[in-house]
Coordinates of C-alpha atoms in Angstrom, one line a residue:
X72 CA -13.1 -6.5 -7.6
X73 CA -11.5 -7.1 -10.7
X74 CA -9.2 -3.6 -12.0
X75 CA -9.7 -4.6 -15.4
X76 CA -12.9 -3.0 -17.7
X77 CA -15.3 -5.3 -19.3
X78 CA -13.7 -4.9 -22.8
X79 CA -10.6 -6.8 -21.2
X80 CA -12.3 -9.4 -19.4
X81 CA -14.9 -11.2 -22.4
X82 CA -12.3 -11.9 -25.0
X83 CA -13.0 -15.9 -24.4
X84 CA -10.5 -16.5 -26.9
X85 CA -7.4 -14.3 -25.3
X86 CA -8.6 -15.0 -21.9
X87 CA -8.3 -19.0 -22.3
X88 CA -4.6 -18.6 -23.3
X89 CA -4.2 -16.6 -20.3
X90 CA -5.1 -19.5 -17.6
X91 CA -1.9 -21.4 -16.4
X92 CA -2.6 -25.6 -16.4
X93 CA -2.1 -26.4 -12.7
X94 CA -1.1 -30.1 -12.1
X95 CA -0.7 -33.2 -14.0
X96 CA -3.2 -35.5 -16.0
X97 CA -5.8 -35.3 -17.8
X98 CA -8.8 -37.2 -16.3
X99 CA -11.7 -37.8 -19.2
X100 CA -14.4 -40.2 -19.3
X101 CA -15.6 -42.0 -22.0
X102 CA -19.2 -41.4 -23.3
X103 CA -21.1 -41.8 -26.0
X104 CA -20.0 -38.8 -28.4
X105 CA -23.3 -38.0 -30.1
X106 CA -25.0 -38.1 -27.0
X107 CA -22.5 -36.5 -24.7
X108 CA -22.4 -33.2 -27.7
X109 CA -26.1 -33.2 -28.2
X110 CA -26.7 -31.8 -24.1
X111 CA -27.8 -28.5 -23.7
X112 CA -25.5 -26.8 -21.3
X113 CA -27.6 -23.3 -21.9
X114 CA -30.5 -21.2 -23.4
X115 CA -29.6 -17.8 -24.8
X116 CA -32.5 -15.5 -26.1
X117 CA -34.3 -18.7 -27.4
X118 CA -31.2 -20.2 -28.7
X119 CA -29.9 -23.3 -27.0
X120 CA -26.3 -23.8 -26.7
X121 CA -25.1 -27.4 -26.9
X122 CA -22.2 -29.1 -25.1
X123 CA -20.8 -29.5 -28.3
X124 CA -19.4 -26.1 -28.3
X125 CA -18.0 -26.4 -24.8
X126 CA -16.4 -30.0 -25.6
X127 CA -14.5 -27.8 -28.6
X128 CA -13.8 -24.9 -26.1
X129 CA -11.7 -27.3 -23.8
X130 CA -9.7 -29.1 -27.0
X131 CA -9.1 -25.4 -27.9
X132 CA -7.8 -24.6 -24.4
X133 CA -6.0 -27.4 -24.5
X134 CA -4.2 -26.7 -28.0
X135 CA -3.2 -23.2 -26.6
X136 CA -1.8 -24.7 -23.9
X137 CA 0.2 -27.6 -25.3
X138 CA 3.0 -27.0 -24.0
X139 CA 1.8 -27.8 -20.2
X140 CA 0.0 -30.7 -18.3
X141 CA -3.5 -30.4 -17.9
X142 CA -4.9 -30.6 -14.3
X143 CA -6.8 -33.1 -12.4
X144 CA -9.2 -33.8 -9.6
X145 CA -10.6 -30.2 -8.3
X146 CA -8.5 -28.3 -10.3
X147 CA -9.9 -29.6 -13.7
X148 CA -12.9 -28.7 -12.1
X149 CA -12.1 -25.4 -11.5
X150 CA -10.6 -25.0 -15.3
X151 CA -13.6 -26.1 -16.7
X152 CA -16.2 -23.8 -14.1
X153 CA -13.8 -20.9 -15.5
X154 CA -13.9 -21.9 -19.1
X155 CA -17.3 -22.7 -18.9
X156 CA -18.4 -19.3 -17.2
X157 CA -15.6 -18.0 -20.3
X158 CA -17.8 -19.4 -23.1
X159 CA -21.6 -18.4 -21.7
X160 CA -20.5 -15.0 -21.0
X161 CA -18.9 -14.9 -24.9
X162 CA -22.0 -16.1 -26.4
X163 CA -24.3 -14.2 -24.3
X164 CA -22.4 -11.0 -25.4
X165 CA -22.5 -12.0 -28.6
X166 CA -26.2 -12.5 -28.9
X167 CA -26.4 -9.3 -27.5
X168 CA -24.3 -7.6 -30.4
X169 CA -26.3 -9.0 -32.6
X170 CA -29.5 -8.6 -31.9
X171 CA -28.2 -4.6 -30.9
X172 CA -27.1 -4.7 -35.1
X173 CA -23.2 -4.3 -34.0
X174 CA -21.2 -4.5 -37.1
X175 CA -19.2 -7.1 -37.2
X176 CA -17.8 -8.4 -41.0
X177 CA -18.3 -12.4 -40.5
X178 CA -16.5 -13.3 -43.6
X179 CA -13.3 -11.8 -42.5
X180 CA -13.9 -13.1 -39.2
X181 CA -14.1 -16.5 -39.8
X182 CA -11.1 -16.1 -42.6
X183 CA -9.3 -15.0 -39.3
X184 CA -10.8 -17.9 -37.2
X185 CA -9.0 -20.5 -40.0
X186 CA -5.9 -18.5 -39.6
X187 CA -6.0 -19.6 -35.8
X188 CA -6.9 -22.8 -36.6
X189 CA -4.1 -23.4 -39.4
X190 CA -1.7 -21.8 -36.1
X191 CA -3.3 -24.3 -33.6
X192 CA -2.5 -27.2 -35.6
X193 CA 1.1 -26.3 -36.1
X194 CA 1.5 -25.6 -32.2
X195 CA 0.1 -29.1 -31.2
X196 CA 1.3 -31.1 -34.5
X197 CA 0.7 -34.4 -34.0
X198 CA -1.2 -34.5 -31.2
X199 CA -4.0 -32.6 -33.1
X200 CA -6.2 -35.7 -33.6
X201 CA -5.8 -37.3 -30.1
X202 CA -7.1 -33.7 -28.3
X203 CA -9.9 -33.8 -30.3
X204 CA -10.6 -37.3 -29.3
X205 CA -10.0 -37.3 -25.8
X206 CA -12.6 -34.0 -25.8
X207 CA -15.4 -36.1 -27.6
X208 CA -14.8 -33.9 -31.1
X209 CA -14.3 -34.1 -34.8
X210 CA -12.0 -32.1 -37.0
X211 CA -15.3 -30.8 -38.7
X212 CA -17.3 -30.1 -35.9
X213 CA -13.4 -28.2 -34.5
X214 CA -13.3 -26.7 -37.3
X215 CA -16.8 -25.0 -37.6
X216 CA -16.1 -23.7 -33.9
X217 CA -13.2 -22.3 -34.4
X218 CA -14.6 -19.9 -37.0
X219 CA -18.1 -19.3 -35.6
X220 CA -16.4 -18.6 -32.0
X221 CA -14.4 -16.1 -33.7
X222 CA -16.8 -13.8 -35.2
X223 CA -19.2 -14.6 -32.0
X224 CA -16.0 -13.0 -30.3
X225 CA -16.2 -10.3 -32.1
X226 CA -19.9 -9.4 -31.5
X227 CA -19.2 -9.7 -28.2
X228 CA -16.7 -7.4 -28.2
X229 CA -18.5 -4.8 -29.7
X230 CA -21.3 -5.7 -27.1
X231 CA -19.0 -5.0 -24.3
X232 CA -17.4 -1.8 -25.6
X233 CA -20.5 -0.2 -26.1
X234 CA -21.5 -1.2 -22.2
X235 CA -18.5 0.3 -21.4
X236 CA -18.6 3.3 -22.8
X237 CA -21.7 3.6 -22.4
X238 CA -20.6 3.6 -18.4
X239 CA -17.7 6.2 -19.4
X240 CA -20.3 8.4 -20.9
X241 CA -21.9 8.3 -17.7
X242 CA -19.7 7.3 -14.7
X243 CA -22.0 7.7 -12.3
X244 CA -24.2 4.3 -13.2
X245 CA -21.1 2.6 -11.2
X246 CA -20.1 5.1 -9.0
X247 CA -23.3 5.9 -7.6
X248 CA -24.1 2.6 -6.8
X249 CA -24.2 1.5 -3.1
X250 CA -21.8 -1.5 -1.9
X251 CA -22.4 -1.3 1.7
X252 CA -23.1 0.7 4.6
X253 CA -20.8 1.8 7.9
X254 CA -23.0 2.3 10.7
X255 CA -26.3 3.2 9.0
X256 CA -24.5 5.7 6.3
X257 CA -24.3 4.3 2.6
X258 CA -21.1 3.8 0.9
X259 CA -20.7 4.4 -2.4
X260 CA -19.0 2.8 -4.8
X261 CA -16.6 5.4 -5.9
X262 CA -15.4 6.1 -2.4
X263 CA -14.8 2.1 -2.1
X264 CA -13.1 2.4 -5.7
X265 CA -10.1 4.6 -4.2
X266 CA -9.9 2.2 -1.2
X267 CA -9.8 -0.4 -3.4
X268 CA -7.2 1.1 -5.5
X269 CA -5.0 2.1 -2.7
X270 CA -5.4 -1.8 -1.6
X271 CA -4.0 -2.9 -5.0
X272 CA -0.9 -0.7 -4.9
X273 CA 0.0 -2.0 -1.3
X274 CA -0.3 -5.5 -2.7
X275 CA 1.4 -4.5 -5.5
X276 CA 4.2 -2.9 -3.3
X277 CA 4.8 -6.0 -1.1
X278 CA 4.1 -9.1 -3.7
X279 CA 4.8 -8.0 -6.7
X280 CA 1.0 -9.0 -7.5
X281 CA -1.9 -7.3 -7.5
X282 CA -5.0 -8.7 -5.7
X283 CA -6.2 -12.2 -6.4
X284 CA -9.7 -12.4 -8.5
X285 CA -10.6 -15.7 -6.5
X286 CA -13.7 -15.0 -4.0
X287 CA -11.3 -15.7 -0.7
X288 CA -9.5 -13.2 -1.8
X289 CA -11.1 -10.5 -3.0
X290 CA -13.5 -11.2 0.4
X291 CA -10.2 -10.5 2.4
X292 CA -10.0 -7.4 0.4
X293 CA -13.5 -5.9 0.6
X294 CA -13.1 -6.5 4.4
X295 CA -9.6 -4.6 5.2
X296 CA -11.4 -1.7 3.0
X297 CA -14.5 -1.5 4.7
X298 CA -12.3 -1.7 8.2
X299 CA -10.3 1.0 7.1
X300 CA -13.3 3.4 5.6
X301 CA -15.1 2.4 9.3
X302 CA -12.0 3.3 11.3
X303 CA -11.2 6.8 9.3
X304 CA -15.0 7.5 9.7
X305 CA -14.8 7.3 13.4
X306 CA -11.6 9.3 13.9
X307 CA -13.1 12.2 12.5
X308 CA -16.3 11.5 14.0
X309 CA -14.1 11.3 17.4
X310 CA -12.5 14.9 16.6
X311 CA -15.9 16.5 16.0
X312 CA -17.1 15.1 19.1
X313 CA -14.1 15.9 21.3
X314 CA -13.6 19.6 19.4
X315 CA -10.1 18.3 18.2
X316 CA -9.0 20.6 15.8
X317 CA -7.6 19.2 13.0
X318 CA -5.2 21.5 10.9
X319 CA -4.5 22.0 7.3
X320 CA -0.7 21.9 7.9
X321 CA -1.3 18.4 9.2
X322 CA -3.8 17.1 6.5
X323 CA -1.6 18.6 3.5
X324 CA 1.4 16.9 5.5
X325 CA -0.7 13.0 5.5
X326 CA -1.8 13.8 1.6
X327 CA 1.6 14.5 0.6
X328 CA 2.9 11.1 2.3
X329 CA 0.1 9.6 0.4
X330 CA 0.8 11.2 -2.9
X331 CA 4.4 10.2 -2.7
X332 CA 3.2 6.8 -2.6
X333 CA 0.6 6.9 -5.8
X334 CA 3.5 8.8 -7.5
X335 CA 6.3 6.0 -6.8
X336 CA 3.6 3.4 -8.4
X337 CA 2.3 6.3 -11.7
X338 CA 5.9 7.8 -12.5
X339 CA 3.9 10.0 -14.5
X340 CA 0.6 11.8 -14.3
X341 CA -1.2 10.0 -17.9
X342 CA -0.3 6.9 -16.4
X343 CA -2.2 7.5 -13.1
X344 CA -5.2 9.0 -15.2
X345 CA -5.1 5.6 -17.7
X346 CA -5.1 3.4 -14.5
X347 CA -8.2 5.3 -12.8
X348 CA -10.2 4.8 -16.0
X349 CA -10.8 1.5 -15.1
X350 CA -12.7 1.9 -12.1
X351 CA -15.0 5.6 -13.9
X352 CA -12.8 7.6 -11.6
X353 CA -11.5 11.0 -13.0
X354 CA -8.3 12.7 -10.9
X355 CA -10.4 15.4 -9.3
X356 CA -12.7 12.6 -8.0
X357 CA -9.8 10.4 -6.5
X358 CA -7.8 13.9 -5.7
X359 CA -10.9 14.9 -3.2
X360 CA -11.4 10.8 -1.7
X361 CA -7.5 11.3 -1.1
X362 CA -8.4 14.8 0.6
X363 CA -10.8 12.8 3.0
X364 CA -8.7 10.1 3.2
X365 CA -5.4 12.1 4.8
X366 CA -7.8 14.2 7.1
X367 CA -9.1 11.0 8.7
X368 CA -4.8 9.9 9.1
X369 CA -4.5 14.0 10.1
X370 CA -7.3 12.9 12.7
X371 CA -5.7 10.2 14.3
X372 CA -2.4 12.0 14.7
X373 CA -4.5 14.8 16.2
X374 CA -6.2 12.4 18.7
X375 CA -2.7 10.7 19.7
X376 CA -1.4 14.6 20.5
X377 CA -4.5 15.1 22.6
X378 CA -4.0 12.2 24.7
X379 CA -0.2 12.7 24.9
X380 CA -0.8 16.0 26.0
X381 CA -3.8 15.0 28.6
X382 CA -1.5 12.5 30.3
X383 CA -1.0 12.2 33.7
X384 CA 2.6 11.2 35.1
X385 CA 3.8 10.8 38.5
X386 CA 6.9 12.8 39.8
X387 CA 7.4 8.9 41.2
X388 CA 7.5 7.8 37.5
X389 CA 10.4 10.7 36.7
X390 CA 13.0 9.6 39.2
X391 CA 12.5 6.2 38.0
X392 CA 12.6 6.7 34.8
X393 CA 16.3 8.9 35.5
X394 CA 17.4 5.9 37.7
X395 CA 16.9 3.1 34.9
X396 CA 18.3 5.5 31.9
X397 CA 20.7 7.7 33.8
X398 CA 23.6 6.2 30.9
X399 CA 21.8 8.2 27.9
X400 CA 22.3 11.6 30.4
X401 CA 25.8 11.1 30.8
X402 CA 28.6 13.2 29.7
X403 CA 31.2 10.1 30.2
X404 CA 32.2 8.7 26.4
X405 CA 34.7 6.4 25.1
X406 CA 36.0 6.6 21.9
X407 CA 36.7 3.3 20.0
X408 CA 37.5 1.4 16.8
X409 CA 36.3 -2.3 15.9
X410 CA 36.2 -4.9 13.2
X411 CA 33.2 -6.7 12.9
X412 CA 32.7 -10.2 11.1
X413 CA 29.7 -12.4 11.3
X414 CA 32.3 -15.8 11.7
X415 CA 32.8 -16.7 15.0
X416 CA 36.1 -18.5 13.9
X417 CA 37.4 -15.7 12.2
X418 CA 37.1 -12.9 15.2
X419 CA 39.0 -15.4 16.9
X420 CA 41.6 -15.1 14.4
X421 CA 41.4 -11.6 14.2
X422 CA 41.5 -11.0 18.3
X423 CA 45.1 -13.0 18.3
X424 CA 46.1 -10.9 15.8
X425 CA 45.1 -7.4 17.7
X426 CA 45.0 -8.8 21.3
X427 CA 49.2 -7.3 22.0
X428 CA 48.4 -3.6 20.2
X429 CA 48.2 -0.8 22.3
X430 CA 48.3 2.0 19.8
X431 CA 45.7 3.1 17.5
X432 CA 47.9 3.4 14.9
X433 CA 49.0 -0.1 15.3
X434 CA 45.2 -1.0 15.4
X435 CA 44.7 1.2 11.9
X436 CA 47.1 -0.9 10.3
X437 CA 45.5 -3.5 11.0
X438 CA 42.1 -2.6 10.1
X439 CA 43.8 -1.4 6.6
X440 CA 45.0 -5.1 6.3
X441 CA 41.4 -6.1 6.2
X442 CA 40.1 -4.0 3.5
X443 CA 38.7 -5.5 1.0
X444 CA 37.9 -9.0 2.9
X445 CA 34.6 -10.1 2.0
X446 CA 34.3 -11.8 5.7
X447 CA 34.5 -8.4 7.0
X448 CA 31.5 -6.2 7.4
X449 CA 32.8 -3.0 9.3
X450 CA 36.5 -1.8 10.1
X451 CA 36.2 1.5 11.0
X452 CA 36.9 4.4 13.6
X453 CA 33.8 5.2 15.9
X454 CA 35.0 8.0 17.5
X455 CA 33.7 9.2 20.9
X456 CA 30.3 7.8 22.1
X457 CA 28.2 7.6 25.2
X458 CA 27.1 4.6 26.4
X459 CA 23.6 4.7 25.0
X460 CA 24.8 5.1 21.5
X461 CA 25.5 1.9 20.9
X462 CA 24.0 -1.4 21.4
X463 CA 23.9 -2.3 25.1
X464 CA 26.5 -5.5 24.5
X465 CA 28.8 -3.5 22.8
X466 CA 28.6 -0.4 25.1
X467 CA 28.7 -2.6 28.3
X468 CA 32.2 -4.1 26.8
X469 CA 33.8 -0.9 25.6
X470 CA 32.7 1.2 29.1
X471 CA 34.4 -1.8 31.1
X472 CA 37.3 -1.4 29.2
X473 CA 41.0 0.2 30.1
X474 CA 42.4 3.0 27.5
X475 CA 44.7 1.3 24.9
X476 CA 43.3 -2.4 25.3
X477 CA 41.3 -4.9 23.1
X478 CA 38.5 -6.7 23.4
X479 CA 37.7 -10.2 23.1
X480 CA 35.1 -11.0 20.1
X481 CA 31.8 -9.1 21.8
X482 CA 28.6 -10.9 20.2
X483 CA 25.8 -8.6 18.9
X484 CA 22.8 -8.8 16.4
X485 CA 25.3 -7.8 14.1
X486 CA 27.9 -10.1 14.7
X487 CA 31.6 -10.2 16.4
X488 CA 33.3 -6.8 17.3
X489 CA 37.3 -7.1 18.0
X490 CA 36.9 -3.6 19.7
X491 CA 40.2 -1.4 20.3
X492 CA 39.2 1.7 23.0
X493 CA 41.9 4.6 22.6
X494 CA 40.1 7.3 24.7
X495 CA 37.8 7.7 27.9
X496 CA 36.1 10.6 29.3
X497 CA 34.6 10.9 32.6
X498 CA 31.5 13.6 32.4
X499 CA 30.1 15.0 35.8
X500 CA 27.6 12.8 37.7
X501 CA 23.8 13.6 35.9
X502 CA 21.3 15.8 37.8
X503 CA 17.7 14.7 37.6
X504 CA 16.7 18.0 37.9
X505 CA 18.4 18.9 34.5
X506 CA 16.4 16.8 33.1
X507 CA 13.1 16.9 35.0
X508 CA 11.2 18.6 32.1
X509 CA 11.9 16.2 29.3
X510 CA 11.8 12.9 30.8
X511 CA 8.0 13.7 31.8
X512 CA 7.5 14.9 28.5
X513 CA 8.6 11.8 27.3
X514 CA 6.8 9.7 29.3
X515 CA 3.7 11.7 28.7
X516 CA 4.3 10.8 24.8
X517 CA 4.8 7.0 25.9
X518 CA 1.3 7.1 28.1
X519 CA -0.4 9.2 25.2
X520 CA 1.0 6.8 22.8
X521 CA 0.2 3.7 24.7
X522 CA -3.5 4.9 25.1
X523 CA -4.2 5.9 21.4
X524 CA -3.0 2.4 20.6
X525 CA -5.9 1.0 23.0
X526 CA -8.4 3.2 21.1
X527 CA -7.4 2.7 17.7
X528 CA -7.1 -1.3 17.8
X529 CA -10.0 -3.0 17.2
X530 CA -11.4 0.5 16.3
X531 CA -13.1 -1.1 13.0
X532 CA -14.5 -3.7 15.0
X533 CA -17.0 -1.6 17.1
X534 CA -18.6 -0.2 13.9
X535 CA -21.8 -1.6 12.3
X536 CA -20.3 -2.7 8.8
X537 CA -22.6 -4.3 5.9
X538 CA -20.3 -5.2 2.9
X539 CA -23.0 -6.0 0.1
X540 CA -22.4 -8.2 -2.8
X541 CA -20.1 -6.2 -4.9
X542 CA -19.6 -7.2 -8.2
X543 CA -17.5 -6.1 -11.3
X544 CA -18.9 -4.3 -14.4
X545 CA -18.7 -7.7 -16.0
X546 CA -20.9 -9.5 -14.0
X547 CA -23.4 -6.6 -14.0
X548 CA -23.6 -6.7 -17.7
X549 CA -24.1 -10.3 -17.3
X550 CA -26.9 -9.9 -15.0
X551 CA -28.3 -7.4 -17.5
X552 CA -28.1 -9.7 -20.1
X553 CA -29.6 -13.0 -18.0
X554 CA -32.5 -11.1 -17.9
X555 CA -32.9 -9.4 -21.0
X556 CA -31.8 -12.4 -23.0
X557 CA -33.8 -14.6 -20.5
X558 CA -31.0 -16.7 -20.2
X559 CA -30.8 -20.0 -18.6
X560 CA -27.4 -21.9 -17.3
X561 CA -26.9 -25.6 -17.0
X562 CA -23.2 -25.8 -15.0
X563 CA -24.1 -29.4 -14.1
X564 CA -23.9 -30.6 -17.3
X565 CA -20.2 -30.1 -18.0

């Protein structure tokens, strides 16, 4: 679903200097000129609209974009499907200003549209004459475009702001409307409006780019939207069935988590009310989808508790549990100091340096000779430390080692420790049942954990979703005007 409102999307003019050329080339055939100009590619409210005008549209594209290579193959198909869709959606919106009596002062207009034209000619110099040949035009016939297309532009701007705020006047034309249904329950358009917009800010968050206006992708979209509403619906279903309570604390908790991420995106409050204008969506409205939104996350937190708190674990399970972490209970530490570099080489250098020092002063002053090395990540004093503090290669070579001795380079995920242990204390032998009570709790919250995970995934899945053709306010306008304007489309000919 495109973000953007009609008035940003039928300015043919600005939108063909916003596509990018895509390859290398340009593949044109040559055909009789006359003929070629004189096909009808449409019919708007008893007008027909030649090829002509869509031969001129592509020499103007490609004056815009001078400065790049036109495409080939499928993706000068694809440039011309877009401009072509560009131009019957300009004219069609034009005819509709018109015939709705939108002012629109035509002189000016077209004294603006030989002002672009004097611009294009400067920006292409002399290649002017050979774009219009290789697009079967004249200068004339160029030239007329130029300045009708301009004040057509502007009727169809007029057209589409009145369409728009005509839907601002009243929203709920677009928000009422129903885009699907999650087992047998409609869902409206506003509610898929704030999933849509949370979608957007993710993208947003983790390319940089907001969601791609090509079908594939905004298909991908609609779907992880629809999954989500689904699987948010049937949490809370699940609590109301299961008389899982479901607290305030714990829904105020989830909104604020969620409101810390709309407020890292809208740094300030007008810029969050700007951006939900372009989907008909006032703050109260996307406050109270929010609301619903962070009780269905409050939900599944609720249902995890349940299940960690209903799980069943052996007294078996406890005493193996102690016997395969019985390091993390005990009171022995060592206390060490290290200097880590991620080149092999170099900790070799380092260890022949440090391998004869047997004082951690001596070891200090060496760690002090390293500061400021760019090789080195970390020379510092660790202090005292179980053994299930560190990582286990590091805390499997420091345990094994005597007071006042250096390691060899140890290898971690982080790199080469030269390690230098100055203290070791033995702590008294763990009792299991010290810690009885909170290795069971612990293993509850693993089982618990383990079995919300089975219910959640593929939660979507089991749900009846029907996603229905959604479209944007641009094509609806479109579809409005195809009918009311009786408007017929020949794609094939171009």
């Amino acid at each position: 679903m495109h973000k953007q409102k009609i008035k940003g999307l039928v300015l043919a003019l600005t939108m063909a200097f916003g596509m990018t050329a895509m390859a290398s080339g340009c593949s044109l055939v040559t055909v009789n000129p006359e003929r070629d100009n004189a096909q009808v590619i449409a019919e708007i409210d008893g007008e027909q609209l030649t090829k002509e005008s869509f031969n001129n549209y592509m020499a103007y594209y490609e004056m815009a974009n001078s400065g790049s290579t036109m495409p080939t193959g499928s993706e000068l198909k694809e440039l011309k499907e877009n401009l072509f869709d560009s131009l019957i959606k300009t004219e069609a919106m034009a005819a509709k200003g018109k015939k709705d009596g939108e002012k629109v002062d035509e002189d000016a207009k077209a004294k603006e549209g030989e002002e672009d034209l004097e611009s294009l000619k400067s920006s292409v110099e002399n290649k002017y004459d050979s774009i219009l040949k290789n697009n079967n035009t004249t200068e004339e016939s160029f030239t007329a475009f130029i300045k009708d297309f301009t004040v057509k532009n502007a009727y169809a701007t007029a057209a589409s702001t009145k369409y728009t705020d005509d839907l601002e006047a009243n929203p709920e034309k677009e928000l009422d409307q129903t885009v699907g249904k999650i087992n047998g329950t409609e869902i409206k358009k506003g509610e898929y409006y704030y999933y849509y917009i949370l979608q957007e800010i993710s993208s947003y968050m983790s390319t940089q780019q907001g969601i791609g206006s090509d079908e594939e992708s905004q298909k991908e979209a609609n779907e992880q939207i629809f999954d989500t509403m689904a699987k948010n619906k049937a949490m809370l279903q699940y609590c109301e069935d299961n008389g899982i309570e479901i607290t305030d604390e714990a829904i105020e908790s989830a909104k604020a988590t969620k409101q810390s991420t709309i407020s890292s995106m809208f740094q300030q409050d007008s810029y969050l009310d700007s951006y939900l204008k372009n989907y008909f969506l006032t703050r109260e409205q996307f406050d109270t989808y929010q609301e619903e939104d962070a009780k269905a996350t409050a939900a599944g937190s609720a249902i995890e508790a349940k299940m960690q708190e209903d799980a069943s674990v052996s007294d078996g399970k406890v005493q193996k549990y102690f016997k395969e972490n019985i390091d993390q209970y005990s009171e022995s530490t060592v206390s060490a100091m290290h200097i880590l570099t991620e080149d092999e080489s170099y900790a070799k250098e380092i260890y022949e340096k440090a391998k004869g020092i047997t004082t951690k002063e001596d070891f200090q002053k060496l760690m002090d000779s390293y500061e400021g090395d760019d090789k080195i990540k970390e020379a510092a004093d660790l202090g005292a430390f179980n053994k299930d503090k560190m990582v286990t290669e590091f805390s499997d070579a420091a345990f094994s080692m005597e007071k006042n001795t250096v390691s060899e380079p140890v290898k971690t995920e982080y790199g080469y420790h030269i390690i230098f242990v100055y203290d070791k204390k033995d702590g008294s032998t763990p009792n299991l049942d010290d810690y009885r009570d909170e290795i069971r709790e612990t293993l509850k919250e693993e089982k618990g954990t383990e079995e919300y995970n089975k219910y959640s995934e593929g939660l979507a899945d089991k749900q009846k979703i029907e996603i229905y053709d959604i479209k944007t306010p641009s094509d609806e306008f479109m579809d409005t005007l195809k009918e009311e304007l009786n408007i017929t489309i020949h794609e094939n000919v171009i």
